[in-house]
mmCIF file of C-alpha atoms in Angstrom:
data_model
loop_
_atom_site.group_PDB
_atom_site.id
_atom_site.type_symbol
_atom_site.label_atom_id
_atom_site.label_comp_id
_atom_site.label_asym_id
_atom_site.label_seq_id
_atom_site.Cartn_x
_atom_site.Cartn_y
_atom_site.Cartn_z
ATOM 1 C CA UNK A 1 13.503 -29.726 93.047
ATOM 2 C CA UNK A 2 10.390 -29.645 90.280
ATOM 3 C CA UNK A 3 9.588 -26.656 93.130
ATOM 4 C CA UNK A 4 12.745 -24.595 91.613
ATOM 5 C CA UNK A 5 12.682 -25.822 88.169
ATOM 6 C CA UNK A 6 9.128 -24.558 87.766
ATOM 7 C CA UNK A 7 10.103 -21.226 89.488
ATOM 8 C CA UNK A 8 13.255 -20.739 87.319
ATOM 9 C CA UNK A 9 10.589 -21.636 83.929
ATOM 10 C CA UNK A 10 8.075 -19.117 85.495
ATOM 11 C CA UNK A 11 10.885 -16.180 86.119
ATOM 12 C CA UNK A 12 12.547 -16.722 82.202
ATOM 13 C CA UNK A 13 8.791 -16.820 80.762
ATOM 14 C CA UNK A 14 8.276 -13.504 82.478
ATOM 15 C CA UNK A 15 11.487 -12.124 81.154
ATOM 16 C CA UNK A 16 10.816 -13.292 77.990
ATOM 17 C CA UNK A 17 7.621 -11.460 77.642
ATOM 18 C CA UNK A 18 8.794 -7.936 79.669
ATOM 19 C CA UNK A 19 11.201 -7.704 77.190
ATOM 20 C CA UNK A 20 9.223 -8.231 74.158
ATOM 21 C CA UNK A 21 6.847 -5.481 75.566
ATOM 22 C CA UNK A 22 9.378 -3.615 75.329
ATOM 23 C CA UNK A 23 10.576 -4.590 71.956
ATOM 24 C CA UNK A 24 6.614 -4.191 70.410
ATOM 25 C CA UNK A 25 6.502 -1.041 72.099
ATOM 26 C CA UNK A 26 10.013 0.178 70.423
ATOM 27 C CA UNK A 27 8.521 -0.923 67.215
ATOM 28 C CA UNK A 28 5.108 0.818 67.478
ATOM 29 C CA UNK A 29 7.069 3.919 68.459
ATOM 30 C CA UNK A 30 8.820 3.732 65.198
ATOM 31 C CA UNK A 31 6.252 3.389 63.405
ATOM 32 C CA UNK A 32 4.133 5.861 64.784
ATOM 33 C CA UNK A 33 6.620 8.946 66.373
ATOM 34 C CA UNK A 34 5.857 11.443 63.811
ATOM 35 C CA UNK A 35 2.376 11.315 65.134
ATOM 36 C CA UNK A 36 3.611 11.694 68.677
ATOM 37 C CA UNK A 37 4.072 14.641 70.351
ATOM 38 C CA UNK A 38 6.449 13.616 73.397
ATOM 39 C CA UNK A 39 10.201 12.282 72.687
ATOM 40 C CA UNK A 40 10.596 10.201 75.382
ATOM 41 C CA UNK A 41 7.335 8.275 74.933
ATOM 42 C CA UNK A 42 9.218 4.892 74.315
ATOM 43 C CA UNK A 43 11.126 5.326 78.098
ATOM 44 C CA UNK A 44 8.837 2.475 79.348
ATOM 45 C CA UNK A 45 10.007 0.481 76.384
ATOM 46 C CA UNK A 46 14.232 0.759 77.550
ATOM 47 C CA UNK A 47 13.069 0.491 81.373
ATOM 48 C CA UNK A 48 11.222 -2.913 80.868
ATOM 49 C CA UNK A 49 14.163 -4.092 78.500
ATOM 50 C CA UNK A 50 16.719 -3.338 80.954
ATOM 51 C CA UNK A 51 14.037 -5.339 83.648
ATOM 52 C CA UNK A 52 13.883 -8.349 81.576
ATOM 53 C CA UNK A 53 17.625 -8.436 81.109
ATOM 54 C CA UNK A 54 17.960 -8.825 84.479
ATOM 55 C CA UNK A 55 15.502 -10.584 85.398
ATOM 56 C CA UNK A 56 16.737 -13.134 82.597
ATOM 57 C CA UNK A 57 20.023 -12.826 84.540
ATOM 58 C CA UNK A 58 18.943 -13.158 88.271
ATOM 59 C CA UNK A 59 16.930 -16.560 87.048
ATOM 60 C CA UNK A 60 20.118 -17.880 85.712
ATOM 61 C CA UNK A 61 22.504 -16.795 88.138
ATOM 62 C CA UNK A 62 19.838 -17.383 91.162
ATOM 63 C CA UNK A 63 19.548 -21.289 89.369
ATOM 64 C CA UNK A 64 23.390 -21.674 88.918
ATOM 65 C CA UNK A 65 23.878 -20.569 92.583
ATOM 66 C CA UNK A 66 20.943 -21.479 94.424
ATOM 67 C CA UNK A 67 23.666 -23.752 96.555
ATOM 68 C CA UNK A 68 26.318 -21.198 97.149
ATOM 69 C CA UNK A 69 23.266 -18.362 97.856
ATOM 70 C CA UNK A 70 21.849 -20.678 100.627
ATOM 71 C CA UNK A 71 25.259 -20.781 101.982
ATOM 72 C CA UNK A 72 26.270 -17.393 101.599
ATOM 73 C CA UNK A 73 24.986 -14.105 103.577
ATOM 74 C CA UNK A 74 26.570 -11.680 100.684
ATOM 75 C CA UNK A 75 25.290 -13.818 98.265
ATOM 76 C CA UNK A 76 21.918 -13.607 99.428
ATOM 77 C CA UNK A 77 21.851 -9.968 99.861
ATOM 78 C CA UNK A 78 23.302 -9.430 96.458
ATOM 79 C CA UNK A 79 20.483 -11.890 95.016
ATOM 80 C CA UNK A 80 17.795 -9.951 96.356
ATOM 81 C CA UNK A 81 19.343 -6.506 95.538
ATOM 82 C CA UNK A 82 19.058 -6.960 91.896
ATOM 83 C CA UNK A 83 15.898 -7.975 92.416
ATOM 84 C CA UNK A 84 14.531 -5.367 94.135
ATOM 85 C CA UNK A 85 16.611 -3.407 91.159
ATOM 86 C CA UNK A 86 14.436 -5.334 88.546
ATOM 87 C CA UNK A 87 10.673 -4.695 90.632
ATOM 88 C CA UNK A 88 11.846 -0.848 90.757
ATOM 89 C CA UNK A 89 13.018 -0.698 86.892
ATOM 90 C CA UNK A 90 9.471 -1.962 86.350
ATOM 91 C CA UNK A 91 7.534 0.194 88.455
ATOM 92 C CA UNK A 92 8.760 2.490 86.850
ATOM 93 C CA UNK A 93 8.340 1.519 83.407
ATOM 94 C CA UNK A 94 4.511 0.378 84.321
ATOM 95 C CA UNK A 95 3.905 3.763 85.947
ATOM 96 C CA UNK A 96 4.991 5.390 82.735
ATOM 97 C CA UNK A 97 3.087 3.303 80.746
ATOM 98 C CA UNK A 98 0.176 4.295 82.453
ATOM 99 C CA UNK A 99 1.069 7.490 82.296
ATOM 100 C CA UNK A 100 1.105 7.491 78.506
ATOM 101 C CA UNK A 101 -2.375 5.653 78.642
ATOM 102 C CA UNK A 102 -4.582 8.438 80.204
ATOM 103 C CA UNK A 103 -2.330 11.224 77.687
ATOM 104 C CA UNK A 104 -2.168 9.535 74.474
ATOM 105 C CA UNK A 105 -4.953 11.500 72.834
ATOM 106 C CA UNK A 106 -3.106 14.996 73.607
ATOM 107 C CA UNK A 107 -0.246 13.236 72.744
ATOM 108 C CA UNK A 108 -1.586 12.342 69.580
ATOM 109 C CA UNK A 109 -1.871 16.048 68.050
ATOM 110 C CA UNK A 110 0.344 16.075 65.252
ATOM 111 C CA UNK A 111 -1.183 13.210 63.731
ATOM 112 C CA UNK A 112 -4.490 15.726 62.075
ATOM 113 C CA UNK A 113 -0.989 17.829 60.810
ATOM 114 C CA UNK A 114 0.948 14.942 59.215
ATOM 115 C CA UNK A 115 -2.538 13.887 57.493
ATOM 116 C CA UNK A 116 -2.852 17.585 56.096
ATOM 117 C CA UNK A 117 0.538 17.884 54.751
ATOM 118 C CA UNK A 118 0.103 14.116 53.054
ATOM 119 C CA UNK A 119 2.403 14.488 49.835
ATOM 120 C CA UNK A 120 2.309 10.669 49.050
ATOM 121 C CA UNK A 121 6.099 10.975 48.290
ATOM 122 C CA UNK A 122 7.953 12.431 51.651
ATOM 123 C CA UNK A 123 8.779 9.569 54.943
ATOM 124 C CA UNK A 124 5.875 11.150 56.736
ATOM 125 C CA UNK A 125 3.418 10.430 54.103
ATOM 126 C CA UNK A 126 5.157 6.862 53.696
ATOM 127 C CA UNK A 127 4.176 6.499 57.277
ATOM 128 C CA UNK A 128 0.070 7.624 57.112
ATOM 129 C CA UNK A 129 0.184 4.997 54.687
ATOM 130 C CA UNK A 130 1.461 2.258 56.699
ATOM 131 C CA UNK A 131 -0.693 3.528 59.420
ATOM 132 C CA UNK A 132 -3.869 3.395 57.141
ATOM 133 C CA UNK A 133 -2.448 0.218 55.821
ATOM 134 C CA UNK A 134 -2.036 -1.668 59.002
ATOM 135 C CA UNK A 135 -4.684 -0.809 60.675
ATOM 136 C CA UNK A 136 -7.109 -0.695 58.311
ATOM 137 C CA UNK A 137 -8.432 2.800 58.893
ATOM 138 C CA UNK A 138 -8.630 6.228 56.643
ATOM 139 C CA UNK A 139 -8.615 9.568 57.706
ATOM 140 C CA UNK A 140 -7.929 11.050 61.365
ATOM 141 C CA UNK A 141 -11.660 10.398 62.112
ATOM 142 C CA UNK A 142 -13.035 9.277 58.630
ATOM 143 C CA UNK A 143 -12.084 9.500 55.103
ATOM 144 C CA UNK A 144 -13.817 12.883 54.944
ATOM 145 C CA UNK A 145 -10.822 14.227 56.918
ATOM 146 C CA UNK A 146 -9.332 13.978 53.573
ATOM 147 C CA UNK A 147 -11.317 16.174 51.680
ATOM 148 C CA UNK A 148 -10.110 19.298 53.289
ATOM 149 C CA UNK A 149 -6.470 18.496 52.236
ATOM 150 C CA UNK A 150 -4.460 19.836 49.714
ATOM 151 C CA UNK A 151 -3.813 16.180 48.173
ATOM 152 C CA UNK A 152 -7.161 15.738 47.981
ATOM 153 C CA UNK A 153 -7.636 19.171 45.845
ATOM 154 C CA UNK A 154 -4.170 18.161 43.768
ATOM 155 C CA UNK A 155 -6.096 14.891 42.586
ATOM 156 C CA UNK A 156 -9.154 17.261 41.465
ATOM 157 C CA UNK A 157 -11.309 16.392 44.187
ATOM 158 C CA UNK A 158 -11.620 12.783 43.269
ATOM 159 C CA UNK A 159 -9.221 10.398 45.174
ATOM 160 C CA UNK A 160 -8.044 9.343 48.913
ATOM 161 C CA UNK A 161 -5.114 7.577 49.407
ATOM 162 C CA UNK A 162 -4.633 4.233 47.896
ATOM 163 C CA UNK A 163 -3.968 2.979 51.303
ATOM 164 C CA UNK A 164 -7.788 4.028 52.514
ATOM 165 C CA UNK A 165 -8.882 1.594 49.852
ATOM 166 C CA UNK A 166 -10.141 -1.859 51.949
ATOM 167 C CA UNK A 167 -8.486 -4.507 50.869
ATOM 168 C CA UNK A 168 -11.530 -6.892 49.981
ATOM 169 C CA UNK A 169 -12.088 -4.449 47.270
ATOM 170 C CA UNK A 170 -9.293 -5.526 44.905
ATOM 171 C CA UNK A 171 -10.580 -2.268 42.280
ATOM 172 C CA UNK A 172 -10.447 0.107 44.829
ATOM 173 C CA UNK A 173 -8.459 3.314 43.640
ATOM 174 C CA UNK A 174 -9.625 5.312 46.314
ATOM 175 C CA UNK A 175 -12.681 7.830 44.862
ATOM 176 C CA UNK A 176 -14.674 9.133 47.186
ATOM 177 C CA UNK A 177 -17.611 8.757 45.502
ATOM 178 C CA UNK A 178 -17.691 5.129 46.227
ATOM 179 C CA UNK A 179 -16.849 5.227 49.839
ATOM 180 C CA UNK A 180 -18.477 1.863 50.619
ATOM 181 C CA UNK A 181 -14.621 0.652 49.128
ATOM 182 C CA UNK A 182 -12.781 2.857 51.903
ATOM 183 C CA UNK A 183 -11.905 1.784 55.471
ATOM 184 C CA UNK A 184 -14.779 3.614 57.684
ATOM 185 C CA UNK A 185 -12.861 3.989 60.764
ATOM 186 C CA UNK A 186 -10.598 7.026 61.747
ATOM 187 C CA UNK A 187 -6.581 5.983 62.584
ATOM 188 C CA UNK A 188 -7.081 7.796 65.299
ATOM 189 C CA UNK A 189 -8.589 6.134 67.570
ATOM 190 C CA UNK A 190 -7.199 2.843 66.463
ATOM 191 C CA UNK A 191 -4.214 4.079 66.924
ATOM 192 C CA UNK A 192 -4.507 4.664 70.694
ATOM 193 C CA UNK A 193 -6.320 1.943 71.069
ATOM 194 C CA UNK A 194 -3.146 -0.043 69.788
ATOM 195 C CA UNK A 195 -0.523 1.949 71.517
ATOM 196 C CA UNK A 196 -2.971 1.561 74.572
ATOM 197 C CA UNK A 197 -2.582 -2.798 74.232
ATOM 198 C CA UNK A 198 1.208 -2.793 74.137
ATOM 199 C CA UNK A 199 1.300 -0.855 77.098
ATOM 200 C CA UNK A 200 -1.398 -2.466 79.038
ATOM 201 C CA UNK A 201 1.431 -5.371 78.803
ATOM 202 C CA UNK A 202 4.039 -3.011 80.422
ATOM 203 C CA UNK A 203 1.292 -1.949 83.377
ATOM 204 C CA UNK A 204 0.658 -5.685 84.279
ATOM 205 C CA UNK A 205 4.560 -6.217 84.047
ATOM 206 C CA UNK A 206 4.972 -5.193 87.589
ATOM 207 C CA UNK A 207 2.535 -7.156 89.513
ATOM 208 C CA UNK A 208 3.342 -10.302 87.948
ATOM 209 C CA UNK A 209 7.561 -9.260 88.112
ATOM 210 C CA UNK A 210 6.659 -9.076 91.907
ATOM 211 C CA UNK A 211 4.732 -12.280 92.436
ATOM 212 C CA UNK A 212 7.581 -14.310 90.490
ATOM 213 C CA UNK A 213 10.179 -12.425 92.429
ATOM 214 C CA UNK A 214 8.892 -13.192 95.677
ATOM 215 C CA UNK A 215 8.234 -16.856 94.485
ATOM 216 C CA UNK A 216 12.062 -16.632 93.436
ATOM 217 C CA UNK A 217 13.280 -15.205 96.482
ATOM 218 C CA UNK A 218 11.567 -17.134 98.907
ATOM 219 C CA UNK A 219 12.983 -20.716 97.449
ATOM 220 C CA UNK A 220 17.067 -20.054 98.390
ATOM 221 C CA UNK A 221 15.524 -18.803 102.088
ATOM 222 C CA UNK A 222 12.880 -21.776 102.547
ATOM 223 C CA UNK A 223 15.232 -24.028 101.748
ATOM 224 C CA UNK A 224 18.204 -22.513 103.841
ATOM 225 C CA UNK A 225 15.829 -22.716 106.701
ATOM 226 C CA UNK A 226 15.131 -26.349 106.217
#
């Protein structure tokens, strides 16, 4: 009995956290598609939401059942259908996510062109704020990516964005000539390194899906046996 109940915990916990991989990873992708090249970079995000929905099912119904599946041949084979369904939903999503791991710098590309054409007005230029911003980084590489922009000419040559300015210098306005105030790291790479952590959490989806599923599986046949 504390057997099942700690199975049924185990598989909802796992659920729980496929789907918000999934949800994170939606939300990165938001934040960050006009620096991606590929469209259907968030498909790992929709396959490991549709896996955690059922596996979030298949706990409850395999919980509210478990007497009926021991019992019941179709029942049984039904059970262990959707769960080879959910391991195969996110295989796939974990193969895609590592997919996007070893491509994300190509994948990156457009992000040196949204920099260049920073306006500080238009959603794209909203966006390499938030970016800068967030994660506390200015430039593609460094802030001197921004001296070969045409902001940085339309400001005379003095400024950066605002949003290069760290935030433990409360005066910062962005000049370059005091670049001990700016963020020193490039978005770049801290932006793959963050897109490379959310799905990292999609990858390892699939090992521990399969563990819990054959912990879930095994319980209605163990104790049909016995």
């Amino acid at each position: 009995m504390y057997v099942e109940i700690l199975c049924l915990f185990l598989h909802q916990v796992v659920g729980l956290v496929v789907g918000m991989s999934g949800v994170y990873l939606l939300m990165k992708y938001k934040q960050s598609s006009v620096f991606l090249s590929q469209s259907y970079f968030p498909l790992p995000a929709f396959l490991a939401l549709a896996s955690a929905v059922l596996i979030l099912a298949c706990g409850g119904l395999g919980s509210c059942l478990s007497i009926e599946i021991r019992d019941s041949t179709f029942l049984q084979g039904l059970f262990v259908y959707l769960l080879v369904l959910v391991f195969c939903l996110e295989s796939t999503a974990s193969a895609l996510a590592f997919f996007h791991t070893t491509k994300l710098e190509s994948e990156l590309t457009p992000l040196s062109g949204v920099f260049h054409n920073y306006t500080g007005r238009d959603p794209d230029s909203q966006a390499v704020d938030a970016t800068q911003a967030e994660l506390q980084c200015c430039g593609v590489h460094d802030f001197r990516d921004w001296l070969e922009t045409p902001w940085f000419n339309s400001t005379g040559g003095l400024l950066v964005p605002h949003s290069c300015c760290n935030s433990t210098f409360l005066s910062c306005k962005g000049a370059v000539d005091q670049p001990w105030q700016l963020y020193t790291q490039g978005c770049q790479v801290k932006l793959e390194k963050s897109l490379q952590f959310v799905l990292r959490f999609i990858i390892w989806g699939s090992p521990i899906v399969f563990f819990v599923e054959v912990r879930k599986t095994a319980l209605p046949f163990s104790a049909y046996l016995l």
